[in-house]
Coordinates of C-alpha atoms in Angstrom, one line a residue:
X1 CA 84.1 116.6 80.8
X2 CA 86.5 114.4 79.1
X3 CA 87.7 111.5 81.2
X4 CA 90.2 108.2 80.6
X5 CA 88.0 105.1 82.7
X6 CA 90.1 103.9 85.4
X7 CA 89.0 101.4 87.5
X8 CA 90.6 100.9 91.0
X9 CA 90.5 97.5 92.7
X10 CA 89.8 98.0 96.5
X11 CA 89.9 94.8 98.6
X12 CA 87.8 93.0 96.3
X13 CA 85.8 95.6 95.5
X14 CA 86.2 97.9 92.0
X15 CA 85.9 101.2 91.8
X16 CA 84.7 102.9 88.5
X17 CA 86.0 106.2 87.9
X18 CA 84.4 106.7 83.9
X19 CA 82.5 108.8 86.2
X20 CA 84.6 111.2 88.9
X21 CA 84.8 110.1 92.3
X22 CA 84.2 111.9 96.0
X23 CA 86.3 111.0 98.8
X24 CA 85.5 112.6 102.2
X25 CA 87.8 114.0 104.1
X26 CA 87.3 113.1 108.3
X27 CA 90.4 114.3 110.4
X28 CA 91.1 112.4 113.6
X29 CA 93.2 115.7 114.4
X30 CA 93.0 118.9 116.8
X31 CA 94.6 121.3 114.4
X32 CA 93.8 120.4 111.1
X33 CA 93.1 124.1 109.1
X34 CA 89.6 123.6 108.6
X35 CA 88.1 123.4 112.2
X36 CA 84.8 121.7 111.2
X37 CA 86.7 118.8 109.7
X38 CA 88.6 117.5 113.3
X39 CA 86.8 114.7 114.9
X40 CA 88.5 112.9 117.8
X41 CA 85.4 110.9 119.5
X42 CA 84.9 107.8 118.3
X43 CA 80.8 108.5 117.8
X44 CA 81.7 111.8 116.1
X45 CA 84.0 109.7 113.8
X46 CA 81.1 106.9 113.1
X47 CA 78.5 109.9 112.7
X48 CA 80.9 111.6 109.8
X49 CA 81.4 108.8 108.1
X50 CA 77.7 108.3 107.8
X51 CA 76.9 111.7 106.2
X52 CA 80.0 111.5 104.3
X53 CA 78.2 108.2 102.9
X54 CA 74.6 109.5 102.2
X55 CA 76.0 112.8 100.5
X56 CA 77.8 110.6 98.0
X57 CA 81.3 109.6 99.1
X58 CA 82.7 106.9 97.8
X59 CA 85.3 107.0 99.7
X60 CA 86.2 108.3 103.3
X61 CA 90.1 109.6 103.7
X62 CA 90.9 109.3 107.2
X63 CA 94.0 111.6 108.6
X64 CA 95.4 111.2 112.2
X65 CA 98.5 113.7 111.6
X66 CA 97.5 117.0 110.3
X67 CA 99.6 118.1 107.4
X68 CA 98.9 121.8 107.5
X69 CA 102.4 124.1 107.2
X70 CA 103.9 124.7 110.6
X71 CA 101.6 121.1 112.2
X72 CA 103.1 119.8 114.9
X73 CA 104.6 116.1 114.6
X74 CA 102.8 113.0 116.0
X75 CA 104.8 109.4 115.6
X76 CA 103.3 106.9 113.7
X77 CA 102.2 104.8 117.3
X78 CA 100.0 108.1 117.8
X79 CA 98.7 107.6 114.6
X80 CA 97.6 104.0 114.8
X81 CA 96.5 104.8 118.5
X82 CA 93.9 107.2 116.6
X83 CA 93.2 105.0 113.0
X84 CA 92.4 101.9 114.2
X85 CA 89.4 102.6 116.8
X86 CA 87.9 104.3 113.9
X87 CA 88.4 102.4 110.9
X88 CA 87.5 99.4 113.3
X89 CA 83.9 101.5 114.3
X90 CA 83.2 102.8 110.7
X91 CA 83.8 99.1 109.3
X92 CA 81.5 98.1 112.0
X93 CA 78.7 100.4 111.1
X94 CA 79.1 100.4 107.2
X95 CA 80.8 96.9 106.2
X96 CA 80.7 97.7 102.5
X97 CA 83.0 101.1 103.0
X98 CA 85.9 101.9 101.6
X99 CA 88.4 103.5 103.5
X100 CA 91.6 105.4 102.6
X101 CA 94.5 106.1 105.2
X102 CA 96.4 109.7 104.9
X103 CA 99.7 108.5 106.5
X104 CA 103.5 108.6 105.2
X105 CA 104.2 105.9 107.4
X106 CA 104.9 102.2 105.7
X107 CA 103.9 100.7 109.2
X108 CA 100.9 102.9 109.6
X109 CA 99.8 102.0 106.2
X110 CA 100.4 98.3 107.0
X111 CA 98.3 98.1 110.0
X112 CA 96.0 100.4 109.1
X113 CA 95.4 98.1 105.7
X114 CA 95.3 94.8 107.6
X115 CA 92.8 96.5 109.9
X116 CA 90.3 96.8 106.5
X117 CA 91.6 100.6 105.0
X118 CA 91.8 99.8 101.0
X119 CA 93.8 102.8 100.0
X120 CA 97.0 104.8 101.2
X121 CA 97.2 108.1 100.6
X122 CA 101.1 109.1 100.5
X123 CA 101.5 112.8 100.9
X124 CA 105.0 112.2 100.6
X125 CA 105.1 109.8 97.8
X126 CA 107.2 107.7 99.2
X127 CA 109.9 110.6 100.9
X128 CA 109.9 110.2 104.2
X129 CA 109.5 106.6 104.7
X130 CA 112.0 104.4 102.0
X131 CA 109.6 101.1 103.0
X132 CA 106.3 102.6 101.8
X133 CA 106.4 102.1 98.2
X134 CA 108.0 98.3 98.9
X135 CA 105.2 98.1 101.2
X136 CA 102.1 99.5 99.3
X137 CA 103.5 96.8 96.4
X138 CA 102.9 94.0 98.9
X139 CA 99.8 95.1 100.2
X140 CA 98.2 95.5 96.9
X141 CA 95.8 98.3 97.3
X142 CA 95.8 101.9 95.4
X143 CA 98.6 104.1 96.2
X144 CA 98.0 108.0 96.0
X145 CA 101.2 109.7 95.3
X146 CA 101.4 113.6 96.3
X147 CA 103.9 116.1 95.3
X148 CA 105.5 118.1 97.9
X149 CA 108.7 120.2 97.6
X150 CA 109.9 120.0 101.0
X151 CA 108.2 118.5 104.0
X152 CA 105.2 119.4 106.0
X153 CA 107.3 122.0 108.1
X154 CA 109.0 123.4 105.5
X155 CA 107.2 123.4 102.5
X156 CA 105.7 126.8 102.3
X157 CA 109.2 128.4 102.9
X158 CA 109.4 130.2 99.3
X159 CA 108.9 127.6 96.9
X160 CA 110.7 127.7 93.6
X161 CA 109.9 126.6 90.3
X162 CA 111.2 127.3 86.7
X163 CA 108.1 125.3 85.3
X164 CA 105.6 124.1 88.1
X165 CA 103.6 122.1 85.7
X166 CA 106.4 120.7 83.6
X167 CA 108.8 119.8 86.5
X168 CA 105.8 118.4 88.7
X169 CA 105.3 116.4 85.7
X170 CA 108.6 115.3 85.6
X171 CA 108.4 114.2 89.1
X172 CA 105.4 112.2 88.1
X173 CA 107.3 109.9 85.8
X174 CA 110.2 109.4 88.1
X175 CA 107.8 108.3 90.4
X176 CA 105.6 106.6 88.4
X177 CA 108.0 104.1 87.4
X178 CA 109.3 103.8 90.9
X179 CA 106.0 102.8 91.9
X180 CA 104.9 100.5 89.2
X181 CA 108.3 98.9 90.0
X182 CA 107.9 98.4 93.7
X183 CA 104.8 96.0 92.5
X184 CA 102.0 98.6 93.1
X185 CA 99.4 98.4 89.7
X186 CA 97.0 101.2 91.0
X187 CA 98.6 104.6 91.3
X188 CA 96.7 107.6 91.3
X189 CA 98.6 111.2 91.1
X190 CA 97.9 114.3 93.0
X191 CA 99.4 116.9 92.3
X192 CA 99.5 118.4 96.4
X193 CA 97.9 122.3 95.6
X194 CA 99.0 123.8 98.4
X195 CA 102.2 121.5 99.5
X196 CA 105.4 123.9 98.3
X197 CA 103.2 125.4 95.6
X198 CA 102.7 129.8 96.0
X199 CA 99.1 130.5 95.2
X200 CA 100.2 131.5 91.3
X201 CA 102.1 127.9 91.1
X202 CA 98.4 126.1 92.3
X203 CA 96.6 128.1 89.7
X204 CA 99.4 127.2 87.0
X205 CA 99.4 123.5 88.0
X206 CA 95.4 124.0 88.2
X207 CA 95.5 125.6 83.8
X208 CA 97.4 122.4 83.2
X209 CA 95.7 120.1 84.8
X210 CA 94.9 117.6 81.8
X211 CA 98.5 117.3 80.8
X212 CA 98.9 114.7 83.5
X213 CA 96.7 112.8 81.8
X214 CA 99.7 111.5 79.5
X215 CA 101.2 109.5 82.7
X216 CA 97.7 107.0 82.3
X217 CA 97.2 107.3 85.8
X218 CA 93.9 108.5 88.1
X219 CA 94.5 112.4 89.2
X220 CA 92.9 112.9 92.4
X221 CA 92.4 116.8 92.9
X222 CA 92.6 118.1 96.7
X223 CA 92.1 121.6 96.9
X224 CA 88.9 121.8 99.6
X225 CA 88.9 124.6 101.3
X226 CA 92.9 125.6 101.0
X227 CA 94.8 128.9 101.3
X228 CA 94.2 128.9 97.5
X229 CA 90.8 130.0 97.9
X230 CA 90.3 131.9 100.6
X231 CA 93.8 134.3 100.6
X232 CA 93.0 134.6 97.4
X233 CA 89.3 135.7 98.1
X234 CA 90.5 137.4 101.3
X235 CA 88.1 134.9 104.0
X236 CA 88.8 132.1 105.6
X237 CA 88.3 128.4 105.5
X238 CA 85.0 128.5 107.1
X239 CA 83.7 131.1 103.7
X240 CA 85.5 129.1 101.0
X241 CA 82.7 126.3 100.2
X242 CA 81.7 128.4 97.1
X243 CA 85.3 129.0 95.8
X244 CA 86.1 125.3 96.5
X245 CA 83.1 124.7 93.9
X246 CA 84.1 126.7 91.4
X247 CA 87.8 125.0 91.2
X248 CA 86.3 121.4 91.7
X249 CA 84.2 122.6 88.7
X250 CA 87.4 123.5 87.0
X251 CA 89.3 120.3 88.1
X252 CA 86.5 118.2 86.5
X253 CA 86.4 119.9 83.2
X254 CA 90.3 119.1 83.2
X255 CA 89.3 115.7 83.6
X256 CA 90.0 115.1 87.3
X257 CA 88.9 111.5 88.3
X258 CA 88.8 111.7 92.2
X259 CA 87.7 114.9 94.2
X260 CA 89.3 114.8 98.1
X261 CA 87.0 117.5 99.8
X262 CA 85.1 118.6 103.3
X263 CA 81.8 119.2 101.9
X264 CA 81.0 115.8 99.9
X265 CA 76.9 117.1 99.3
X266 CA 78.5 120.3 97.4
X267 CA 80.8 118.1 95.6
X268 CA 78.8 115.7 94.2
X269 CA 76.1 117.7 93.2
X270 CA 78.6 119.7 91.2
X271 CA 79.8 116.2 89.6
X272 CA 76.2 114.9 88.7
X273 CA 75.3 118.8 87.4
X274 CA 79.0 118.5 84.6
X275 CA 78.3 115.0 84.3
X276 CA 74.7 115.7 82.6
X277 CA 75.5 118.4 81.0
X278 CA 78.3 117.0 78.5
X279 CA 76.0 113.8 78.3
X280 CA 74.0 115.9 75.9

């Protein structure tokens, strides 16, 4: 498992990633795809967080507005109305956590960071808000940057590509440079499997996975439990823990650096098991 050491700087704390990273998905949402991921009471919310924590997350990814194709559209008050009671009650339990905040909203990012969240995770990349890559500069904290063709609502609408991997690349530059000029020094890529991708382009993009590697940036990998696996294995969500593995075990081996999934236990186990095994 070959991988560049990164190291991301998170409110005065650094994160290592010479060895890969989990981040743990908790979804303050009623109709996110994977049903066992929603959690709207704040307990609930405080109670995930802690699991998330003692099966290895290093990070928790918090999402108020589901991103699913076809979700229905909540305003970024909405969203705030559902980050802040929990990043305030997870801070509260676990002072040392650190937090990431799935929004494309600048002023969702803002107050969510001011609140104590360390990371934003852009699924736009900067799209559909013009103030979040001026804003993510200012507040100094990682910025994940996620290709989409299209938005949320219309992504999945036949998706075209020539070259999925070389023109998601190309995107990647562009946008790499627009974010190291708007002041922001820790980018991380994803390449958004699933977000205007057919299950052939995820599986392309997936192949050439280590070729983003030449952009000297993190790649976070987000492919728990999607329509990737499970169409493709003819199940659902709920029987796609053991597909997920196998492509986080792919990502890894292609050099993946962060590792945005449901099932953090599964996850890091498969890290630890690829981690010994090319320490030999």
């Amino acid at each position: 498992m070959n991988i560049q050491p990164y190291t991301l700087s998170c409110r005065g704390q650094l994160v290592d990633l010479s060895t890969p990273v989990v981040m743990g998905i908790i979804n303050i949402t009623n109709d996110s795809f994977y049903a066992e991921s929603r959690s709207r009471h704040l307990q609930h919310i405080i109670e995930k967080a802690g699991e998330h924590l003692a099966n290895g997350a290093r990070i928790l990814d918090l999402g108020a507005q589901s991103t699913r194709p076809g979700a229905a559209t909540i305003g970024a008050q909405e969203e705030l109305d559902r980050l802040l009671p929990a990043i305030h009650g997870i801070i509260n339990h676990y002072p040392e956590v650190i937090i990431s905040v799935d929004t494309y909203h600048a002023a969702v990012a803002e107050k969510t960071v001011q609140a104590g969240a360390a990371i934003i995770n852009d699924v736009s990349a900067g799209e559909m808000d013009p103030d979040m890559l001026t804003t993510a500069g200012r507040l100094q904290v990682p910025y994940i940057a996620m290709h989409m063709r299209g938005t949320p609502a219309t992504m999945q609408k036949d998706p075209q590509y020539d070259n999925v991997v070389r023109e998601v690349l190309d995107y990647f530059i562009q946008k790499t440079a627009q974010c190291r000029a708007a002041g922001i020094n820790d980018v991380i890529l994803d390449p958004g499997f699933g977000f205007g991708k057919t299950i052939a382009h995820n599986y392309t993009l997936l192949r050439g996975l280590n070729l983003f590697h030449i952009l000297e940036c993190p790649v976070l990998v987000g492919v728990s439990r999607k329509s990737m696996i499970y169409r493709l294995l003819n199940t659902t969500p709920e029987a796609a823990l053991n597909g997920t593995t196998v492509i986080h075990t792919l990502a890894l081996q292609q050099g993946a650096h962060l590792l945005r999934v449901h099932d953090v236990k599964e996850a890091a186990e498969t890290v630890k098991l690829l981690q010994y095994m090319h320490s030999l």
